[in-house]
């Protein structure tokens, strides 16, 4: 059987970019341009909790890194590199090869090469920990506490697909192969908005990536900034893949559905044209969905301008109900 070191060499060691020391030594080494700060973040993915045990390993490799790159994007940081911690219940090389393929393809696309990690056995199940490093000018970083009254609120891409795919796969919605085919890629192959995030640095005020649901994640910005928000339900970019779903199901998916990895950000109204230009350049659609208020409340208005009652909340690991 292959040793731990053979596996690392075969599946995780890649030539490090010029000027960096990658996999193979006690530490990786990299530089940050003068005046920039290191942005770093880590995410833990646990079998049965964050992914289904039988998920396509290539998609899992992609998503493990994608959700971390998404955090860099939400800070406006430029990716530098990443570390991968793997706890494996058993060594299945075809599985590892596909996982590594998906991981390295995402790394290449985002310019976030794998430069180190740790690998261990774990009979208790598969666990994946990814840490990313990026660089950002501190004064341009898209912090959660930077939203200001009068800012426009924007969101990238479309909303709702991943939530519906998750409900179909977990049996919370009756099987519907056509609907699953239209929504599954959003859940398993999320596309982190790293080009948009970097373009927004210095242009937008606050940003967050939507991992737990639009209302919950926007709520983090509002609390950190001491402000409130008014959203217009009709301005939310509902995915066309969800056409025909009951209105309450759709509303819940759009307002509270997690695993989206689109950016929600706030910016001065005067920056509207520059934001649209940045989004076009990054190849991502953006929608203006509301405004930041001084009043610390979060309301969603219907087509008649009346606040929706009983707003759904997002996903919370530690909530008991
Ligand atoms: P150490 O004993 O110093 O922690 P290891 O034997 O754990 O070193 O790892 C050897 C090298 O392989 C290190 O450079 C480490 O960063 C890298 N490495 C180990 N596991 C992984 C992994 N899953 N992905 C990327 N690099 C890894
Ligand atoms: Mg180690």
Tab-separated table of C-alpha atoms and ligand atoms in Angstrom:
chain	number	residue	atom	x	y	z
A	1	UNK	CA	0.000	0.000	0.000
A	2	UNK	CA	1.193	3.531	-0.744
A	3	UNK	CA	2.720	5.374	2.224
A	4	UNK	CA	1.423	8.744	3.386
A	5	UNK	CA	4.408	10.358	1.650
A	6	UNK	CA	3.727	8.582	-1.660
A	7	UNK	CA	0.122	9.785	-1.548
A	8	UNK	CA	1.171	13.372	-0.857
A	9	UNK	CA	3.725	13.266	-3.683
A	10	UNK	CA	1.256	11.720	-6.109
A	11	UNK	CA	-1.869	13.728	-5.423
A	12	UNK	CA	-0.992	16.927	-3.625
A	13	UNK	CA	2.522	17.967	-4.561
A	14	UNK	CA	2.549	20.400	-7.469
A	15	UNK	CA	5.288	22.741	-8.624
A	16	UNK	CA	5.011	25.868	-6.499
A	17	UNK	CA	4.725	29.222	-8.299
A	18	UNK	CA	7.977	31.185	-8.732
A	19	UNK	CA	9.145	32.767	-5.492
A	20	UNK	CA	7.146	30.407	-3.247
A	21	UNK	CA	8.151	27.287	-1.320
A	22	UNK	CA	5.328	24.750	-1.557
A	23	UNK	CA	4.627	21.154	-0.448
A	24	UNK	CA	7.602	19.183	0.898
A	25	UNK	CA	9.282	21.219	3.634
A	26	UNK	CA	8.315	21.912	7.243
A	27	UNK	CA	6.549	25.127	6.250
A	28	UNK	CA	5.524	26.840	3.045
A	29	UNK	CA	7.022	30.283	2.364
A	30	UNK	CA	5.496	33.179	0.459
A	31	UNK	CA	5.798	36.966	0.317
A	32	UNK	CA	3.103	39.657	0.390
A	33	UNK	CA	3.518	42.868	-1.628
A	34	UNK	CA	4.592	45.871	0.478
A	35	UNK	CA	1.682	47.669	2.142
A	36	UNK	CA	-0.705	44.720	1.825
A	37	UNK	CA	-1.970	42.580	4.693
A	38	UNK	CA	-2.434	38.795	4.739
A	39	UNK	CA	-6.094	37.735	4.652
A	40	UNK	CA	-6.562	34.228	6.021
A	41	UNK	CA	-9.551	31.996	6.664
A	42	UNK	CA	-10.289	28.328	7.292
A	43	UNK	CA	-13.315	26.075	6.793
A	44	UNK	CA	-13.945	22.569	8.060
A	45	UNK	CA	-16.079	20.165	6.013
A	46	UNK	CA	-17.403	17.042	7.742
A	47	UNK	CA	-18.944	14.014	6.042
A	48	UNK	CA	-22.688	13.784	6.693
A	49	UNK	CA	-22.841	17.398	7.864
A	50	UNK	CA	-21.432	19.464	4.993
A	51	UNK	CA	-21.521	16.899	2.208
A	52	UNK	CA	-23.130	13.552	1.415
A	53	UNK	CA	-20.771	10.555	1.804
A	54	UNK	CA	-21.398	9.501	-1.810
A	55	UNK	CA	-20.823	12.940	-3.373
A	56	UNK	CA	-18.688	13.041	-6.543
A	57	UNK	CA	-15.104	13.356	-5.178
A	58	UNK	CA	-14.110	15.770	-7.950
A	59	UNK	CA	-16.958	18.093	-6.950
A	60	UNK	CA	-15.980	17.712	-3.292
A	61	UNK	CA	-12.379	18.690	-4.057
A	62	UNK	CA	-13.643	21.713	-5.978
A	63	UNK	CA	-16.082	22.799	-3.281
A	64	UNK	CA	-13.614	22.324	-0.382
A	65	UNK	CA	-11.430	25.032	-1.859
A	66	UNK	CA	-14.218	27.071	-3.489
A	67	UNK	CA	-15.927	27.879	-0.167
A	68	UNK	CA	-12.616	29.153	1.218
A	69	UNK	CA	-11.735	31.194	-1.867
A	70	UNK	CA	-15.213	32.678	-1.461
A	71	UNK	CA	-14.156	34.069	1.936
A	72	UNK	CA	-11.147	35.757	0.314
A	73	UNK	CA	-13.492	37.193	-2.332
A	74	UNK	CA	-15.792	38.556	0.389
A	75	UNK	CA	-12.806	40.413	1.870
A	76	UNK	CA	-11.700	41.776	-1.499
A	77	UNK	CA	-8.446	39.825	-1.197
A	78	UNK	CA	-6.331	38.423	-3.988
A	79	UNK	CA	-5.705	34.653	-3.447
A	80	UNK	CA	-2.101	33.602	-2.686
A	81	UNK	CA	-2.227	29.938	-1.698
A	82	UNK	CA	-3.897	27.324	0.486
A	83	UNK	CA	-3.303	24.469	2.947
A	84	UNK	CA	-5.281	21.201	2.980
A	85	UNK	CA	-5.866	19.039	6.078
A	86	UNK	CA	-7.318	15.621	5.268
A	87	UNK	CA	-8.587	12.980	7.691
A	88	UNK	CA	-9.282	9.837	5.645
A	89	UNK	CA	-11.282	6.796	6.835
A	90	UNK	CA	-9.516	4.704	4.171
A	91	UNK	CA	-7.188	5.204	1.228
A	92	UNK	CA	-9.028	4.741	-2.061
A	93	UNK	CA	-6.694	6.040	-4.746
A	94	UNK	CA	-9.295	6.629	-7.504
A	95	UNK	CA	-11.275	8.685	-4.982
A	96	UNK	CA	-8.152	10.649	-3.934
A	97	UNK	CA	-7.157	11.212	-7.567
A	98	UNK	CA	-10.584	12.659	-8.424
A	99	UNK	CA	-10.689	14.766	-5.234
A	100	UNK	CA	-7.205	16.158	-5.965
A	101	UNK	CA	-8.193	16.890	-9.586
A	102	UNK	CA	-11.193	18.956	-8.527
A	103	UNK	CA	-9.139	20.725	-5.861
A	104	UNK	CA	-6.191	21.598	-8.133
A	105	UNK	CA	-8.492	22.786	-10.952
A	106	UNK	CA	-10.141	25.271	-8.575
A	107	UNK	CA	-6.693	26.276	-7.263
A	108	UNK	CA	-5.464	26.952	-10.788
A	109	UNK	CA	-8.558	28.936	-11.779
A	110	UNK	CA	-8.412	31.147	-8.682
A	111	UNK	CA	-4.604	31.467	-8.570
A	112	UNK	CA	-4.619	29.834	-5.125
A	113	UNK	CA	-2.095	26.959	-5.304
A	114	UNK	CA	-1.905	24.176	-2.692
A	115	UNK	CA	1.323	24.839	-0.763
A	116	UNK	CA	1.034	22.479	2.208
A	117	UNK	CA	-1.198	20.506	4.510
A	118	UNK	CA	-1.511	17.456	6.687
A	119	UNK	CA	-2.815	13.945	5.993
A	120	UNK	CA	-3.972	11.415	8.564
A	121	UNK	CA	-6.176	8.327	8.914
A	122	UNK	CA	-9.482	8.634	10.746
A	123	UNK	CA	-11.875	5.666	11.142
A	124	UNK	CA	-14.595	8.112	12.252
A	125	UNK	CA	-15.186	9.465	8.747
A	126	UNK	CA	-13.884	11.939	6.243
A	127	UNK	CA	-12.986	15.451	7.385
A	128	UNK	CA	-11.483	18.159	5.200
A	129	UNK	CA	-9.966	21.378	6.482
A	130	UNK	CA	-8.804	24.052	4.058
A	131	UNK	CA	-6.989	27.259	4.983
A	132	UNK	CA	-6.530	30.032	2.445
A	133	UNK	CA	-4.182	32.997	2.322
A	134	UNK	CA	-4.695	36.149	0.307
A	135	UNK	CA	-3.410	39.717	0.117
A	136	UNK	CA	-5.383	42.933	0.481
A	137	UNK	CA	-4.688	46.605	1.174
A	138	UNK	CA	-6.163	47.017	4.665
A	139	UNK	CA	-7.906	50.298	3.838
A	140	UNK	CA	-9.663	48.635	0.852
A	141	UNK	CA	-10.692	45.393	2.610
A	142	UNK	CA	-14.452	44.683	2.462
A	143	UNK	CA	-15.133	44.446	6.184
A	144	UNK	CA	-18.499	43.514	7.680
A	145	UNK	CA	-18.492	46.601	9.875
A	146	UNK	CA	-18.157	49.061	6.976
A	147	UNK	CA	-21.773	49.446	5.750
A	148	UNK	CA	-23.128	53.027	5.999
A	149	UNK	CA	-26.689	54.433	5.930
A	150	UNK	CA	-27.617	55.297	2.350
A	151	UNK	CA	-25.450	52.549	0.827
A	152	UNK	CA	-27.038	50.456	-1.877
A	153	UNK	CA	-27.158	46.708	-1.190
A	154	UNK	CA	-26.107	44.431	-4.026
A	155	UNK	CA	-25.933	40.702	-4.634
A	156	UNK	CA	-24.065	38.791	-7.353
A	157	UNK	CA	-25.478	35.935	-9.453
A	158	UNK	CA	-28.832	34.308	-8.747
A	159	UNK	CA	-30.345	32.914	-5.541
A	160	UNK	CA	-32.173	29.787	-4.453
A	161	UNK	CA	-30.756	26.923	-6.527
A	162	UNK	CA	-28.458	25.265	-3.957
A	163	UNK	CA	-31.210	25.178	-1.324
A	164	UNK	CA	-33.614	23.402	-3.673
A	165	UNK	CA	-30.940	20.910	-4.818
A	166	UNK	CA	-30.133	20.131	-1.172
A	167	UNK	CA	-33.800	19.544	-0.345
A	168	UNK	CA	-34.235	17.266	-3.347
A	169	UNK	CA	-31.101	15.221	-2.514
A	170	UNK	CA	-31.943	14.935	1.190
A	171	UNK	CA	-35.551	13.861	0.529
A	172	UNK	CA	-37.104	17.024	2.034
A	173	UNK	CA	-38.788	17.622	-1.324
A	174	UNK	CA	-40.351	14.917	-3.528
A	175	UNK	CA	-38.013	13.591	-6.244
A	176	UNK	CA	-37.950	15.751	-9.378
A	177	UNK	CA	-35.137	14.767	-11.751
A	178	UNK	CA	-35.605	17.743	-14.072
A	179	UNK	CA	-35.483	20.255	-11.201
A	180	UNK	CA	-32.460	18.479	-9.676
A	181	UNK	CA	-30.673	18.593	-13.040
A	182	UNK	CA	-31.241	22.379	-13.177
A	183	UNK	CA	-30.072	23.096	-9.616
A	184	UNK	CA	-27.454	20.499	-8.637
A	185	UNK	CA	-24.405	22.291	-10.079
A	186	UNK	CA	-25.066	25.302	-7.830
A	187	UNK	CA	-24.828	23.038	-4.752
A	188	UNK	CA	-21.893	20.875	-5.831
A	189	UNK	CA	-19.862	23.252	-8.018
A	190	UNK	CA	-20.213	26.710	-6.454
A	191	UNK	CA	-18.247	29.422	-8.304
A	192	UNK	CA	-16.532	31.757	-5.831
A	193	UNK	CA	-16.569	35.383	-7.005
A	194	UNK	CA	-12.850	36.124	-6.576
A	195	UNK	CA	-12.562	38.397	-9.628
A	196	UNK	CA	-15.580	40.448	-8.533
A	197	UNK	CA	-14.392	40.586	-4.906
A	198	UNK	CA	-11.008	42.004	-5.894
A	199	UNK	CA	-12.640	44.513	-8.250
A	200	UNK	CA	-14.901	45.694	-5.406
A	201	UNK	CA	-12.006	46.329	-2.988
A	202	UNK	CA	-11.871	50.094	-2.493
A	203	UNK	CA	-15.178	50.535	-4.376
A	204	UNK	CA	-17.675	48.805	-2.079
A	205	UNK	CA	-17.949	49.356	1.683
A	206	UNK	CA	-18.911	46.000	3.262
A	207	UNK	CA	-19.235	42.491	1.831
A	208	UNK	CA	-20.009	38.937	2.892
A	209	UNK	CA	-20.314	35.688	0.967
A	210	UNK	CA	-23.691	33.986	1.312
A	211	UNK	CA	-23.029	30.645	2.978
A	212	UNK	CA	-25.922	30.503	5.465
A	213	UNK	CA	-28.664	32.434	3.634
A	214	UNK	CA	-29.083	36.014	2.400
A	215	UNK	CA	-30.966	37.339	5.447
A	216	UNK	CA	-28.697	35.710	7.998
A	217	UNK	CA	-25.488	36.764	6.232
A	218	UNK	CA	-26.683	40.293	5.498
A	219	UNK	CA	-27.696	40.338	9.176
A	220	UNK	CA	-24.003	39.877	10.099
A	221	UNK	CA	-23.137	43.039	8.133
A	222	UNK	CA	-26.002	44.970	9.741
A	223	UNK	CA	-25.048	43.974	13.293
A	224	UNK	CA	-21.340	44.637	12.760
A	225	UNK	CA	-22.071	48.030	11.176
A	226	UNK	CA	-24.866	49.068	13.563
A	227	UNK	CA	-27.297	49.724	10.695
A	228	UNK	CA	-30.466	48.237	9.178
A	229	UNK	CA	-31.672	47.373	5.679
A	230	UNK	CA	-34.725	47.557	3.442
A	231	UNK	CA	-34.808	44.965	0.671
A	232	UNK	CA	-37.320	44.803	-2.183
A	233	UNK	CA	-38.521	41.237	-2.760
A	234	UNK	CA	-39.133	41.926	-6.459
A	235	UNK	CA	-35.512	43.035	-6.962
A	236	UNK	CA	-33.997	39.771	-5.650
A	237	UNK	CA	-32.408	37.743	-8.462
A	238	UNK	CA	-34.441	34.531	-8.247
A	239	UNK	CA	-32.880	31.759	-10.333
A	240	UNK	CA	-34.909	31.069	-13.503
A	241	UNK	CA	-34.277	27.347	-12.791
A	242	UNK	CA	-36.847	27.627	-9.985
A	243	UNK	CA	-39.741	28.827	-12.174
A	244	UNK	CA	-42.972	27.070	-11.254
A	245	UNK	CA	-42.127	26.327	-7.605
A	246	UNK	CA	-44.731	27.351	-4.987
A	247	UNK	CA	-44.251	30.973	-3.864
A	248	UNK	CA	-43.500	30.124	-0.208
A	249	UNK	CA	-40.884	27.509	-1.166
A	250	UNK	CA	-39.264	29.984	-3.534
A	251	UNK	CA	-39.287	32.805	-0.998
A	252	UNK	CA	-37.639	30.605	1.601
A	253	UNK	CA	-34.976	29.373	-0.842
A	254	UNK	CA	-34.109	32.913	-1.930
A	255	UNK	CA	-34.126	34.610	1.488
A	256	UNK	CA	-32.785	31.800	3.692
A	257	UNK	CA	-31.201	29.201	1.374
A	258	UNK	CA	-27.536	28.547	2.191
A	259	UNK	CA	-24.507	27.276	0.234
A	260	UNK	CA	-24.892	30.076	-2.318
A	261	UNK	CA	-21.369	31.595	-2.357
A	262	UNK	CA	-22.539	34.728	-4.103
A	263	UNK	CA	-21.372	38.066	-2.673
A	264	UNK	CA	-23.739	40.407	-0.854
A	265	UNK	CA	-22.156	43.865	-0.585
A	266	UNK	CA	-22.958	47.483	0.157
A	267	UNK	CA	-21.626	50.543	-1.660
A	268	UNK	CA	-22.263	54.273	-1.877
A	269	UNK	CA	-25.085	55.028	-4.343
A	270	UNK	CA	-22.663	57.183	-6.366
A	271	UNK	CA	-20.575	54.060	-7.153
A	272	UNK	CA	-23.436	52.301	-8.974
A	273	UNK	CA	-22.002	52.696	-12.477
A	274	UNK	CA	-18.492	51.707	-11.383
A	275	UNK	CA	-19.907	48.598	-9.712
A	276	UNK	CA	-21.806	47.568	-12.815
A	277	UNK	CA	-18.627	48.073	-14.860
A	278	UNK	CA	-16.569	46.015	-12.375
A	279	UNK	CA	-19.149	43.221	-12.482
A	280	UNK	CA	-19.195	43.191	-16.281
A	281	UNK	CA	-15.400	43.034	-16.300
A	282	UNK	CA	-15.499	40.123	-13.824
A	283	UNK	CA	-18.148	38.357	-15.926
A	284	UNK	CA	-20.684	38.246	-13.086
A	285	UNK	CA	-24.238	39.615	-12.998
A	286	UNK	CA	-25.057	41.913	-10.076
A	287	UNK	CA	-28.440	43.157	-8.825
A	288	UNK	CA	-29.232	46.107	-6.597
A	289	UNK	CA	-31.621	44.674	-4.018
A	290	UNK	CA	-32.136	47.428	-1.416
A	291	UNK	CA	-30.634	50.136	0.768
A	292	UNK	CA	-28.914	50.452	4.137
A	293	UNK	CA	-30.900	52.364	6.796
A	294	UNK	CA	-29.708	54.100	9.949
A	295	UNK	CA	-32.605	52.376	11.724
A	296	UNK	CA	-31.360	48.957	12.957
A	297	UNK	CA	-34.002	46.672	11.429
A	298	UNK	CA	-34.115	44.296	8.481
A	299	UNK	CA	-37.291	44.512	6.405
A	300	UNK	CA	-38.212	42.976	3.070
A	301	UNK	CA	-40.862	44.894	1.122
A	302	UNK	CA	-43.366	43.270	-1.218
A	303	UNK	CA	-44.465	44.761	-4.562
A	304	UNK	CA	-46.832	47.157	-2.752
A	305	UNK	CA	-44.124	48.406	-0.409
A	306	UNK	CA	-45.539	46.488	2.587
A	307	UNK	CA	-43.091	44.600	4.872
A	308	UNK	CA	-43.248	40.781	4.560
A	309	UNK	CA	-44.265	39.156	7.852
A	310	UNK	CA	-42.475	36.080	9.322
A	311	UNK	CA	-39.147	36.414	7.547
A	312	UNK	CA	-37.283	33.083	7.363
A	313	UNK	CA	-33.823	32.863	8.858
A	314	UNK	CA	-30.768	31.087	7.468
A	315	UNK	CA	-28.853	28.018	8.559
A	316	UNK	CA	-27.361	27.906	12.045
A	317	UNK	CA	-25.380	24.851	13.183
A	318	UNK	CA	-26.042	25.439	16.863
A	319	UNK	CA	-29.717	26.287	16.716
A	320	UNK	CA	-31.757	23.704	18.622
A	321	UNK	CA	-35.095	24.163	16.841
B	1	LIG	P1	5.348	17.386	9.171
B	1	LIG	O1	5.650	16.084	9.820
B	1	LIG	O2	6.476	18.366	9.160
B	1	LIG	O3	4.038	17.972	9.583
B	1	LIG	P2	4.202	16.010	6.954
B	1	LIG	O4	4.867	14.697	6.839
B	1	LIG	O5	2.886	16.077	7.658
B	1	LIG	O6	5.213	17.031	7.601
B	1	LIG	O7	4.017	16.648	5.519
B	1	LIG	C1	5.094	16.643	4.605
B	1	LIG	C2	4.865	17.738	3.594
B	1	LIG	O8	3.688	17.443	2.857
B	1	LIG	C3	4.662	19.114	4.218
B	1	LIG	O9	5.252	20.067	3.364
B	1	LIG	C4	3.160	19.258	4.234
B	1	LIG	O10	2.801	20.619	4.145
B	1	LIG	C5	2.755	18.485	2.976
B	1	LIG	N1	1.417	17.883	3.051
B	1	LIG	C6	0.973	16.888	3.866
B	1	LIG	N2	-0.310	16.589	3.639
B	1	LIG	C7	-0.720	17.406	2.647
B	1	LIG	C8	-1.945	17.619	1.957
B	1	LIG	N3	-3.063	16.918	2.242
B	1	LIG	N4	-1.985	18.557	0.998
B	1	LIG	C9	-0.886	19.301	0.721
B	1	LIG	N5	0.289	19.154	1.294
B	1	LIG	C10	0.393	18.221	2.271
B	2	LIG	MG1	2.111	17.028	9.259
